[in-house]
Short mmCIF file of N, CA and C in Angstrom, two decimals:
data_model
loop_
_atom_site.label_atom_id
_atom_site.label_comp_id
_atom_site.label_asym_id
_atom_site.label_seq_id
_atom_site.Cartn_x
_atom_site.Cartn_y
_atom_site.Cartn_z
N UNK A 1 85.69 76.17 111.66
CA UNK A 1 85.76 74.79 111.27
C UNK A 1 86.54 74.65 109.98
N UNK A 2 86.38 75.56 109.10
CA UNK A 2 86.95 75.39 107.78
C UNK A 2 87.78 76.61 107.39
N UNK A 3 88.52 77.09 108.36
CA UNK A 3 89.17 78.38 108.25
C UNK A 3 90.34 78.47 107.28
N UNK A 4 91.09 77.40 107.12
CA UNK A 4 92.26 77.52 106.25
C UNK A 4 91.87 77.96 104.85
N UNK A 5 90.83 77.34 104.28
CA UNK A 5 90.39 77.76 102.95
C UNK A 5 89.84 79.18 103.00
N UNK A 6 89.03 79.47 104.01
CA UNK A 6 88.43 80.80 104.12
C UNK A 6 89.50 81.87 104.24
N UNK A 7 90.55 81.59 105.00
CA UNK A 7 91.62 82.57 105.15
C UNK A 7 92.32 82.83 103.83
N UNK A 8 92.58 81.77 103.07
CA UNK A 8 93.22 81.95 101.77
C UNK A 8 92.31 82.69 100.80
N UNK A 9 91.04 82.36 100.79
CA UNK A 9 90.10 83.03 99.90
C UNK A 9 89.92 84.48 100.29
N UNK A 10 89.84 84.76 101.58
CA UNK A 10 89.67 86.14 102.04
C UNK A 10 90.90 86.96 101.73
N UNK A 11 92.06 86.36 101.83
CA UNK A 11 93.27 87.11 101.53
C UNK A 11 93.30 87.51 100.06
N UNK A 12 92.68 86.73 99.20
CA UNK A 12 92.61 87.07 97.78
C UNK A 12 91.63 88.21 97.54
N UNK A 13 90.59 88.32 98.32
CA UNK A 13 89.65 89.42 98.21
C UNK A 13 90.25 90.70 98.80
N UNK A 14 89.92 91.83 98.91
CA UNK A 14 90.49 92.90 99.75
C UNK A 14 89.31 93.67 100.34
N UNK A 15 87.51 103.62 107.73
CA UNK A 15 87.54 102.56 108.55
C UNK A 15 88.80 101.85 108.73
N UNK A 16 90.00 101.65 109.03
CA UNK A 16 90.58 100.35 108.78
C UNK A 16 89.66 99.37 109.47
N UNK A 17 89.09 98.50 108.68
CA UNK A 17 88.29 97.42 109.22
C UNK A 17 88.98 96.13 108.90
N UNK A 18 88.69 95.12 109.67
CA UNK A 18 89.28 93.83 109.39
C UNK A 18 88.18 92.79 109.37
N UNK A 19 88.38 91.77 108.57
CA UNK A 19 87.43 90.68 108.54
C UNK A 19 88.07 89.54 109.30
N UNK A 20 87.34 89.02 110.26
CA UNK A 20 87.86 87.95 111.09
C UNK A 20 87.04 86.70 110.90
N UNK A 21 87.68 85.55 111.17
CA UNK A 21 87.01 84.27 111.05
C UNK A 21 87.32 83.39 112.24
N UNK A 22 86.58 82.29 112.36
CA UNK A 22 86.70 81.41 113.50
C UNK A 22 87.97 80.57 113.46
N UNK A 23 88.20 79.79 114.52
CA UNK A 23 89.43 79.03 114.70
C UNK A 23 89.74 78.03 113.59
N UNK A 24 90.99 77.67 113.44
CA UNK A 24 91.47 76.87 112.31
C UNK A 24 91.11 75.39 112.42
N UNK A 25 91.05 74.78 111.28
CA UNK A 25 90.78 73.34 111.18
C UNK A 25 91.45 72.83 109.92
N UNK A 26 91.75 71.56 109.87
CA UNK A 26 92.35 70.99 108.69
C UNK A 26 91.34 70.54 107.66
N UNK A 27 90.07 70.80 107.88
CA UNK A 27 89.01 70.36 106.97
C UNK A 27 88.97 71.23 105.73
N UNK A 28 88.78 70.61 104.57
CA UNK A 28 88.57 71.36 103.34
C UNK A 28 87.21 71.02 102.78
N UNK A 29 86.71 71.86 101.90
CA UNK A 29 85.38 71.64 101.31
C UNK A 29 85.35 70.33 100.53
N UNK A 30 86.47 69.98 99.90
CA UNK A 30 86.50 68.75 99.10
C UNK A 30 86.41 67.50 99.97
N UNK A 31 86.97 67.53 101.17
CA UNK A 31 87.04 66.33 101.99
C UNK A 31 85.80 66.12 102.85
N UNK A 32 84.85 67.04 102.85
CA UNK A 32 83.70 66.91 103.73
C UNK A 32 82.42 66.51 103.03
N UNK A 33 82.44 66.39 101.72
CA UNK A 33 81.24 66.01 100.99
C UNK A 33 80.32 67.17 100.65
N UNK A 34 80.78 68.38 100.85
CA UNK A 34 79.96 69.52 100.46
C UNK A 34 79.87 69.57 98.94
N UNK A 35 78.70 69.99 98.45
CA UNK A 35 78.48 70.09 97.01
C UNK A 35 77.65 71.34 96.74
N UNK A 36 77.46 71.66 95.47
CA UNK A 36 76.61 72.80 95.11
C UNK A 36 75.18 72.56 95.60
N UNK A 37 74.75 71.32 95.67
CA UNK A 37 73.41 71.00 96.15
C UNK A 37 73.34 71.00 97.67
N UNK A 38 74.46 70.74 98.32
CA UNK A 38 74.54 70.70 99.78
C UNK A 38 75.79 71.48 100.21
N UNK A 39 75.76 72.82 100.07
CA UNK A 39 76.96 73.61 100.31
C UNK A 39 77.22 73.88 101.79
N UNK A 40 78.46 74.19 102.07
CA UNK A 40 78.84 74.74 103.37
C UNK A 40 78.48 76.21 103.32
N UNK A 41 77.64 76.67 104.22
CA UNK A 41 77.21 78.07 104.23
C UNK A 41 77.90 78.77 105.40
N UNK A 42 78.71 79.78 105.08
CA UNK A 42 79.42 80.57 106.08
C UNK A 42 78.70 81.90 106.25
N UNK A 43 78.37 82.25 107.48
CA UNK A 43 77.67 83.49 107.77
C UNK A 43 78.68 84.59 108.03
N UNK A 44 78.51 85.72 107.34
CA UNK A 44 79.34 86.90 107.50
C UNK A 44 78.44 88.05 107.94
N UNK A 45 78.65 88.57 109.15
CA UNK A 45 77.83 89.65 109.69
C UNK A 45 78.66 90.93 109.80
N UNK A 46 78.01 92.06 109.51
CA UNK A 46 78.68 93.36 109.69
C UNK A 46 77.64 94.47 109.84
N UNK A 47 78.09 95.64 110.22
CA UNK A 47 77.19 96.75 110.50
C UNK A 47 77.08 97.79 109.41
N UNK A 48 77.66 97.56 108.25
CA UNK A 48 77.64 98.55 107.17
C UNK A 48 76.40 98.38 106.29
N UNK A 49 76.06 99.46 105.58
CA UNK A 49 74.93 99.39 104.65
C UNK A 49 75.35 98.66 103.37
N UNK A 50 74.35 98.27 102.59
CA UNK A 50 74.64 97.57 101.34
C UNK A 50 75.27 98.47 100.29
N UNK A 51 75.23 99.79 100.49
CA UNK A 51 75.84 100.70 99.53
C UNK A 51 77.28 101.05 99.89
N UNK A 52 77.75 100.62 101.04
CA UNK A 52 79.12 100.92 101.46
C UNK A 52 80.11 100.13 100.61
N UNK A 53 81.22 100.76 100.26
CA UNK A 53 82.21 100.09 99.40
C UNK A 53 82.75 98.80 100.01
N UNK A 54 82.88 98.75 101.32
CA UNK A 54 83.38 97.52 101.96
C UNK A 54 82.34 96.40 101.83
N UNK A 55 81.07 96.71 101.97
CA UNK A 55 80.03 95.68 101.76
C UNK A 55 80.09 95.18 100.32
N UNK A 56 80.24 96.09 99.39
CA UNK A 56 80.32 95.70 97.97
C UNK A 56 81.52 94.78 97.75
N UNK A 57 82.65 95.08 98.39
CA UNK A 57 83.83 94.21 98.29
C UNK A 57 83.54 92.84 98.90
N UNK A 58 82.80 92.82 100.01
CA UNK A 58 82.48 91.53 100.63
C UNK A 58 81.53 90.71 99.75
N UNK A 59 80.62 91.34 99.04
CA UNK A 59 79.76 90.58 98.13
C UNK A 59 80.58 90.00 96.98
N UNK A 60 81.59 90.75 96.52
CA UNK A 60 82.48 90.21 95.49
C UNK A 60 83.25 89.01 96.06
N UNK A 61 83.71 89.13 97.29
CA UNK A 61 84.40 88.02 97.96
C UNK A 61 83.49 86.78 97.98
N UNK A 62 82.23 86.98 98.39
CA UNK A 62 81.28 85.86 98.47
C UNK A 62 81.07 85.23 97.09
N UNK A 63 80.96 86.07 96.06
CA UNK A 63 80.79 85.55 94.70
C UNK A 63 82.01 84.74 94.27
N UNK A 64 83.21 85.24 94.60
CA UNK A 64 84.43 84.54 94.20
C UNK A 64 84.59 83.22 94.95
N UNK A 65 84.21 83.18 96.22
CA UNK A 65 84.27 81.93 96.98
C UNK A 65 83.35 80.89 96.33
N UNK A 66 82.12 81.30 96.01
CA UNK A 66 81.18 80.36 95.37
C UNK A 66 81.71 79.89 94.03
N UNK A 67 82.26 80.82 93.25
CA UNK A 67 82.79 80.47 91.93
C UNK A 67 83.98 79.53 92.03
N UNK A 68 84.93 79.83 92.92
CA UNK A 68 86.16 79.05 93.00
C UNK A 68 85.96 77.69 93.67
N UNK A 69 84.82 77.52 94.34
CA UNK A 69 84.53 76.22 94.96
C UNK A 69 83.40 75.50 94.23
N UNK A 70 83.06 75.98 93.04
CA UNK A 70 81.96 75.40 92.26
C UNK A 70 80.68 75.28 93.09
N UNK A 71 80.45 76.29 93.94
CA UNK A 71 79.23 76.34 94.73
C UNK A 71 79.24 75.51 96.00
N UNK A 72 80.35 74.80 96.28
CA UNK A 72 80.41 73.97 97.48
C UNK A 72 80.44 74.80 98.75
N UNK A 73 80.92 76.06 98.63
CA UNK A 73 80.97 76.97 99.78
C UNK A 73 80.25 78.24 99.39
N UNK A 74 79.35 78.67 100.25
CA UNK A 74 78.62 79.91 100.02
C UNK A 74 78.79 80.80 101.25
N UNK A 75 78.97 82.09 101.01
CA UNK A 75 79.06 83.07 102.08
C UNK A 75 77.76 83.85 102.08
N UNK A 76 77.02 83.76 103.18
CA UNK A 76 75.76 84.49 103.32
C UNK A 76 76.04 85.72 104.17
N UNK A 77 75.79 86.91 103.61
CA UNK A 77 76.14 88.16 104.27
C UNK A 77 74.90 88.77 104.92
N UNK A 78 75.07 89.19 106.18
CA UNK A 78 74.04 89.90 106.93
C UNK A 78 74.57 91.30 107.25
N UNK A 79 74.20 92.31 106.43
CA UNK A 79 74.69 93.68 106.64
C UNK A 79 73.80 94.45 107.62
N UNK A 80 74.10 95.73 107.78
CA UNK A 80 73.27 96.67 108.54
C UNK A 80 73.10 96.31 110.02
N UNK A 81 74.01 95.57 110.59
CA UNK A 81 73.88 95.19 111.99
C UNK A 81 72.72 94.26 112.26
N UNK A 82 72.26 93.54 111.25
CA UNK A 82 71.12 92.63 111.42
C UNK A 82 71.35 91.61 112.53
N UNK A 83 72.60 91.19 112.70
CA UNK A 83 72.90 90.18 113.72
C UNK A 83 73.58 90.78 114.94
N UNK A 84 73.54 92.12 115.06
CA UNK A 84 74.07 92.76 116.26
C UNK A 84 75.20 93.73 115.97
N UNK A 85 75.73 94.28 117.04
CA UNK A 85 76.83 95.25 116.98
C UNK A 85 78.15 94.53 116.68
N UNK A 86 79.21 95.31 116.47
CA UNK A 86 80.52 94.70 116.24
C UNK A 86 80.92 93.82 117.42
N UNK A 87 80.73 94.31 118.64
CA UNK A 87 81.09 93.51 119.82
C UNK A 87 80.27 92.23 119.89
N UNK A 88 78.98 92.34 119.59
CA UNK A 88 78.12 91.15 119.60
C UNK A 88 78.54 90.18 118.50
N UNK A 89 78.91 90.71 117.34
CA UNK A 89 79.37 89.84 116.25
C UNK A 89 80.66 89.12 116.64
N UNK A 90 81.57 89.79 117.33
CA UNK A 90 82.80 89.12 117.78
C UNK A 90 82.48 88.01 118.76
N UNK A 91 81.55 88.26 119.67
CA UNK A 91 81.16 87.22 120.62
C UNK A 91 80.51 86.04 119.89
N UNK A 92 79.67 86.34 118.89
CA UNK A 92 79.04 85.28 118.09
C UNK A 92 80.10 84.48 117.33
N UNK A 93 81.11 85.17 116.83
CA UNK A 93 82.19 84.52 116.11
C UNK A 93 82.91 83.54 117.03
N UNK A 94 83.25 84.00 118.22
CA UNK A 94 83.97 83.15 119.16
C UNK A 94 83.13 81.96 119.62
N UNK A 95 81.81 82.14 119.66
CA UNK A 95 80.92 81.06 120.08
C UNK A 95 80.57 80.13 118.93
N UNK A 96 81.01 80.47 117.70
CA UNK A 96 80.74 79.63 116.55
C UNK A 96 79.36 79.85 115.94
N UNK A 97 78.67 80.92 116.33
CA UNK A 97 77.35 81.22 115.78
C UNK A 97 77.46 81.75 114.36
N UNK A 98 78.47 82.58 114.10
CA UNK A 98 78.76 83.08 112.76
C UNK A 98 80.18 82.67 112.40
N UNK A 99 80.50 82.68 111.11
CA UNK A 99 81.82 82.26 110.66
C UNK A 99 82.78 83.43 110.47
N UNK A 100 82.24 84.61 110.11
CA UNK A 100 83.08 85.77 109.82
C UNK A 100 82.34 87.05 110.20
N UNK A 101 83.11 88.08 110.48
CA UNK A 101 82.55 89.40 110.71
C UNK A 101 83.55 90.44 110.28
N UNK A 102 83.06 91.64 109.99
CA UNK A 102 83.93 92.78 109.69
C UNK A 102 83.79 93.74 110.87
N UNK A 103 84.90 94.03 111.50
CA UNK A 103 84.90 94.94 112.65
C UNK A 103 86.01 95.96 112.49
N UNK A 104 85.86 97.08 113.18
CA UNK A 104 86.92 98.09 113.20
C UNK A 104 88.06 97.60 114.09
N UNK A 105 89.26 97.94 113.72
CA UNK A 105 90.43 97.45 114.44
C UNK A 105 90.40 97.78 115.93
N UNK A 106 90.04 99.00 116.35
CA UNK A 106 90.03 99.25 117.79
C UNK A 106 89.10 98.33 118.58
N UNK A 107 88.05 97.80 117.96
CA UNK A 107 87.19 96.84 118.65
C UNK A 107 87.91 95.55 118.97
N UNK A 108 88.90 95.20 118.16
CA UNK A 108 89.68 93.99 118.41
C UNK A 108 90.69 94.18 119.54
N UNK A 109 90.92 95.44 119.93
CA UNK A 109 91.88 95.72 121.00
C UNK A 109 91.44 95.14 122.34
N UNK A 110 90.16 94.80 122.46
CA UNK A 110 89.68 94.12 123.65
C UNK A 110 90.42 92.80 123.83
N UNK A 111 90.83 92.21 122.73
CA UNK A 111 91.49 90.92 122.74
C UNK A 111 92.99 91.01 122.56
N UNK A 112 93.45 92.09 121.93
CA UNK A 112 94.88 92.27 121.67
C UNK A 112 95.16 93.77 121.59
N UNK A 113 95.88 94.29 122.58
CA UNK A 113 96.15 95.73 122.67
C UNK A 113 96.79 96.31 121.41
N UNK A 114 97.51 95.51 120.66
CA UNK A 114 98.21 96.01 119.47
C UNK A 114 97.24 96.58 118.44
N UNK A 115 95.98 96.13 118.43
CA UNK A 115 95.01 96.66 117.48
C UNK A 115 94.70 98.13 117.74
N UNK A 116 95.00 98.65 118.93
CA UNK A 116 94.82 100.08 119.20
C UNK A 116 95.66 100.94 118.27
N UNK A 117 96.75 100.42 117.81
CA UNK A 117 97.65 101.17 116.93
C UNK A 117 96.94 101.70 115.70
N UNK A 118 96.00 100.93 115.16
CA UNK A 118 95.33 101.33 113.92
C UNK A 118 94.42 102.53 114.08
N UNK A 119 94.13 102.92 115.30
CA UNK A 119 93.31 104.10 115.54
C UNK A 119 94.11 105.37 115.70
N UNK A 120 95.41 105.27 115.69
CA UNK A 120 96.26 106.44 115.89
C UNK A 120 96.44 107.23 114.60
N UNK A 121 96.44 108.55 114.68
CA UNK A 121 96.70 109.34 113.48
C UNK A 121 98.20 109.35 113.15
N UNK A 122 98.50 109.54 111.89
CA UNK A 122 99.87 109.71 111.40
C UNK A 122 100.78 108.52 111.64
N UNK A 123 100.27 107.29 111.62
CA UNK A 123 101.16 106.15 111.80
C UNK A 123 101.76 105.68 110.48
N UNK A 124 101.20 106.14 109.35
CA UNK A 124 101.76 105.81 108.04
C UNK A 124 102.19 107.11 107.37
N UNK A 125 103.28 107.05 106.61
CA UNK A 125 103.79 108.23 105.93
C UNK A 125 102.89 108.68 104.79
N UNK A 126 102.35 107.69 104.07
CA UNK A 126 101.50 107.99 102.92
C UNK A 126 100.79 106.70 102.51
N UNK A 127 100.02 106.75 101.43
CA UNK A 127 99.26 105.58 100.99
C UNK A 127 100.16 104.41 100.64
N UNK A 128 101.28 104.68 99.97
CA UNK A 128 102.20 103.59 99.62
C UNK A 128 102.74 102.91 100.88
N UNK A 129 103.08 103.70 101.90
CA UNK A 129 103.57 103.15 103.16
C UNK A 129 102.50 102.29 103.82
N UNK A 130 101.26 102.76 103.80
CA UNK A 130 100.15 101.99 104.36
C UNK A 130 100.08 100.60 103.73
N UNK A 131 100.03 100.55 102.39
CA UNK A 131 99.93 99.25 101.72
C UNK A 131 101.19 98.40 101.91
N UNK A 132 102.35 99.03 101.94
CA UNK A 132 103.60 98.30 102.17
C UNK A 132 103.54 97.58 103.52
N UNK A 133 103.08 98.29 104.55
CA UNK A 133 102.99 97.69 105.88
C UNK A 133 101.87 96.65 105.94
N UNK A 134 100.69 97.01 105.47
CA UNK A 134 99.53 96.13 105.61
C UNK A 134 99.67 94.84 104.80
N UNK A 135 100.40 94.87 103.71
CA UNK A 135 100.58 93.69 102.88
C UNK A 135 101.84 92.90 103.22
N UNK A 136 102.54 93.30 104.28
CA UNK A 136 103.80 92.64 104.63
C UNK A 136 103.56 91.29 105.32
N UNK A 137 104.58 90.45 105.29
CA UNK A 137 104.52 89.17 105.99
C UNK A 137 104.37 89.37 107.49
N UNK A 138 105.01 90.40 108.03
CA UNK A 138 104.89 90.68 109.46
C UNK A 138 103.44 90.97 109.85
N UNK A 139 102.73 91.70 109.00
CA UNK A 139 101.33 92.00 109.29
C UNK A 139 100.48 90.75 109.16
N UNK A 140 100.76 89.90 108.18
CA UNK A 140 100.02 88.64 108.06
C UNK A 140 100.23 87.79 109.31
N UNK A 141 101.48 87.75 109.81
CA UNK A 141 101.76 87.00 111.03
C UNK A 141 100.98 87.58 112.21
N UNK A 142 100.93 88.91 112.29
CA UNK A 142 100.17 89.56 113.35
C UNK A 142 98.68 89.21 113.23
N UNK A 143 98.14 89.28 112.03
CA UNK A 143 96.72 88.98 111.82
C UNK A 143 96.37 87.56 112.27
N UNK A 144 97.29 86.64 112.11
CA UNK A 144 97.03 85.24 112.49
C UNK A 144 97.34 84.96 113.96
N UNK A 145 97.89 85.95 114.67
CA UNK A 145 98.35 85.74 116.05
C UNK A 145 97.23 85.64 117.08
N UNK A 146 95.99 85.93 116.72
CA UNK A 146 94.90 85.92 117.69
C UNK A 146 94.13 84.59 117.70
N UNK A 147 94.68 83.58 117.11
CA UNK A 147 94.00 82.29 117.07
C UNK A 147 93.60 81.78 118.44
N UNK A 148 94.43 82.02 119.45
CA UNK A 148 94.09 81.58 120.81
C UNK A 148 92.90 82.35 121.39
N UNK A 149 92.59 83.50 120.80
CA UNK A 149 91.45 84.30 121.25
C UNK A 149 90.15 83.88 120.56
N UNK A 150 90.22 82.90 119.67
CA UNK A 150 89.02 82.39 119.02
C UNK A 150 88.74 82.99 117.66
N UNK A 151 89.67 83.75 117.12
CA UNK A 151 89.49 84.30 115.78
C UNK A 151 90.85 84.65 115.19
N UNK A 152 90.89 84.78 113.88
CA UNK A 152 92.06 85.32 113.19
C UNK A 152 91.57 86.36 112.19
N UNK A 153 92.43 87.29 111.87
CA UNK A 153 92.09 88.29 110.87
C UNK A 153 92.37 87.70 109.50
N UNK A 154 91.35 87.69 108.65
CA UNK A 154 91.51 87.11 107.32
C UNK A 154 92.07 88.11 106.33
N UNK A 155 91.65 89.36 106.44
CA UNK A 155 92.09 90.40 105.52
C UNK A 155 91.76 91.75 106.13
N UNK A 156 92.13 92.80 105.46
CA UNK A 156 91.78 94.13 105.92
C UNK A 156 91.05 94.86 104.80
N UNK A 157 90.26 95.81 105.19
CA UNK A 157 89.55 96.69 104.25
C UNK A 157 89.93 98.11 104.61
N UNK A 158 89.99 98.96 103.61
CA UNK A 158 90.23 100.36 103.88
C UNK A 158 89.20 101.19 103.13
N UNK A 159 88.73 102.22 103.79
CA UNK A 159 87.82 103.16 103.14
C UNK A 159 88.57 104.44 102.81
N UNK A 160 89.88 104.37 102.80
CA UNK A 160 90.69 105.53 102.48
C UNK A 160 91.10 106.30 103.72
N UNK A 161 91.89 107.33 103.51
CA UNK A 161 92.38 108.15 104.61
C UNK A 161 91.25 109.00 105.17
N UNK A 162 91.37 109.34 106.43
CA UNK A 162 90.41 110.21 107.09
C UNK A 162 90.92 111.65 107.05
N UNK A 163 90.00 112.57 107.20
CA UNK A 163 90.35 113.99 107.17
C UNK A 163 89.99 114.64 108.49
N UNK A 164 90.62 115.78 108.74
CA UNK A 164 90.26 116.61 109.88
C UNK A 164 89.32 117.70 109.39
N UNK A 165 88.28 117.95 110.16
CA UNK A 165 87.34 119.00 109.81
C UNK A 165 87.31 120.03 110.92
N UNK A 166 87.51 121.28 110.58
CA UNK A 166 87.42 122.37 111.54
C UNK A 166 86.55 123.46 110.93
N UNK A 167 86.13 124.39 111.78
CA UNK A 167 85.28 125.44 111.23
C UNK A 167 86.05 126.68 110.82
N UNK A 168 87.35 126.80 111.21
CA UNK A 168 88.04 128.05 110.89
C UNK A 168 89.50 127.92 110.47
N UNK A 169 90.03 126.70 110.26
CA UNK A 169 91.43 126.59 109.80
C UNK A 169 91.69 125.27 109.09
N UNK A 170 92.63 125.31 108.17
CA UNK A 170 93.04 124.11 107.44
C UNK A 170 94.04 123.33 108.28
N UNK A 171 93.98 122.01 108.17
CA UNK A 171 94.93 121.13 108.85
C UNK A 171 95.74 120.43 107.77
N UNK A 172 97.00 120.79 107.66
CA UNK A 172 97.87 120.21 106.64
C UNK A 172 99.05 119.44 107.24
N UNK A 173 99.42 119.78 108.46
CA UNK A 173 100.52 119.10 109.14
C UNK A 173 100.13 118.88 110.60
N UNK A 174 100.83 117.99 111.29
CA UNK A 174 100.53 117.80 112.72
C UNK A 174 100.62 119.11 113.52
N UNK A 175 101.51 120.00 113.14
CA UNK A 175 101.64 121.27 113.86
C UNK A 175 100.36 122.10 113.79
N UNK A 176 99.57 121.94 112.74
CA UNK A 176 98.31 122.68 112.61
C UNK A 176 97.26 122.25 113.62
N UNK A 177 97.50 121.14 114.28
CA UNK A 177 96.55 120.63 115.27
C UNK A 177 96.80 121.20 116.67
N UNK A 178 97.86 121.95 116.84
CA UNK A 178 98.21 122.48 118.16
C UNK A 178 97.04 123.26 118.74
N UNK A 179 96.68 122.87 119.97
CA UNK A 179 95.61 123.54 120.69
C UNK A 179 94.21 123.03 120.38
N UNK A 180 94.07 122.12 119.44
CA UNK A 180 92.75 121.59 119.09
C UNK A 180 92.50 120.26 119.81
N UNK A 181 91.25 119.99 120.08
CA UNK A 181 90.85 118.69 120.59
C UNK A 181 90.41 117.86 119.39
N UNK A 182 90.84 116.59 119.38
CA UNK A 182 90.54 115.71 118.26
C UNK A 182 89.66 114.57 118.76
N UNK A 183 88.56 114.34 118.10
CA UNK A 183 87.68 113.22 118.41
C UNK A 183 88.13 112.05 117.52
N UNK A 184 88.42 110.91 118.15
CA UNK A 184 88.88 109.72 117.44
C UNK A 184 88.04 108.53 117.87
N UNK A 185 88.24 107.40 117.21
CA UNK A 185 87.55 106.17 117.61
C UNK A 185 87.90 105.85 119.05
N UNK A 186 86.95 105.23 119.75
CA UNK A 186 87.17 104.83 121.13
C UNK A 186 88.28 103.78 121.15
N UNK A 187 89.36 104.09 121.86
CA UNK A 187 90.48 103.17 121.96
C UNK A 187 91.30 103.53 123.17
N UNK A 188 92.07 102.59 123.63
CA UNK A 188 92.95 102.83 124.77
C UNK A 188 94.16 103.60 124.32
N UNK A 189 94.56 104.56 125.13
CA UNK A 189 95.78 105.32 124.82
C UNK A 189 96.91 104.75 125.66
N UNK A 190 97.69 103.84 125.07
CA UNK A 190 98.77 103.17 125.80
C UNK A 190 100.08 103.37 125.06
N UNK A 191 100.67 104.47 125.20
CA UNK A 191 101.98 104.69 124.61
C UNK A 191 102.84 105.52 125.48
#
């Protein structure tokens, strides 16, 4: 209902996980009569614990939204899967039950195959390349491209690079993986 402001506020805040929100509207908090005494409350559901760095970032986001809107908009966070799994949260988002959720990118591939890309190893050269791509206008356009599916990506969160763990050898290059089986996030292999 009130996504344009939420998208701008979320973009200011910062697994590859993504935070998604419901469909767009031209309504703003100022034009609807919301006040600190009668705020617009947006529900944000996710499956992470309260000690996870991404949850901590989301609480900062909620604090900044309240501060920048003088309390007219409040984000109420439900962590630890209180409102269901990532898939259930996406369904709730599309049905308008919740306003935002944080989900892993491969979960969004149900709606857009391109999200499978984020589950692939070695798609970025290094950390600088990751941020260069993720902060680009092309990526912002991609994030907003799912509006017809009932949600848009407001921002992305990163918990850093992942590592390979083996019991008897170091993995430093893709060639070191030869002959090994790799367990990755559930995603479609379409390349």
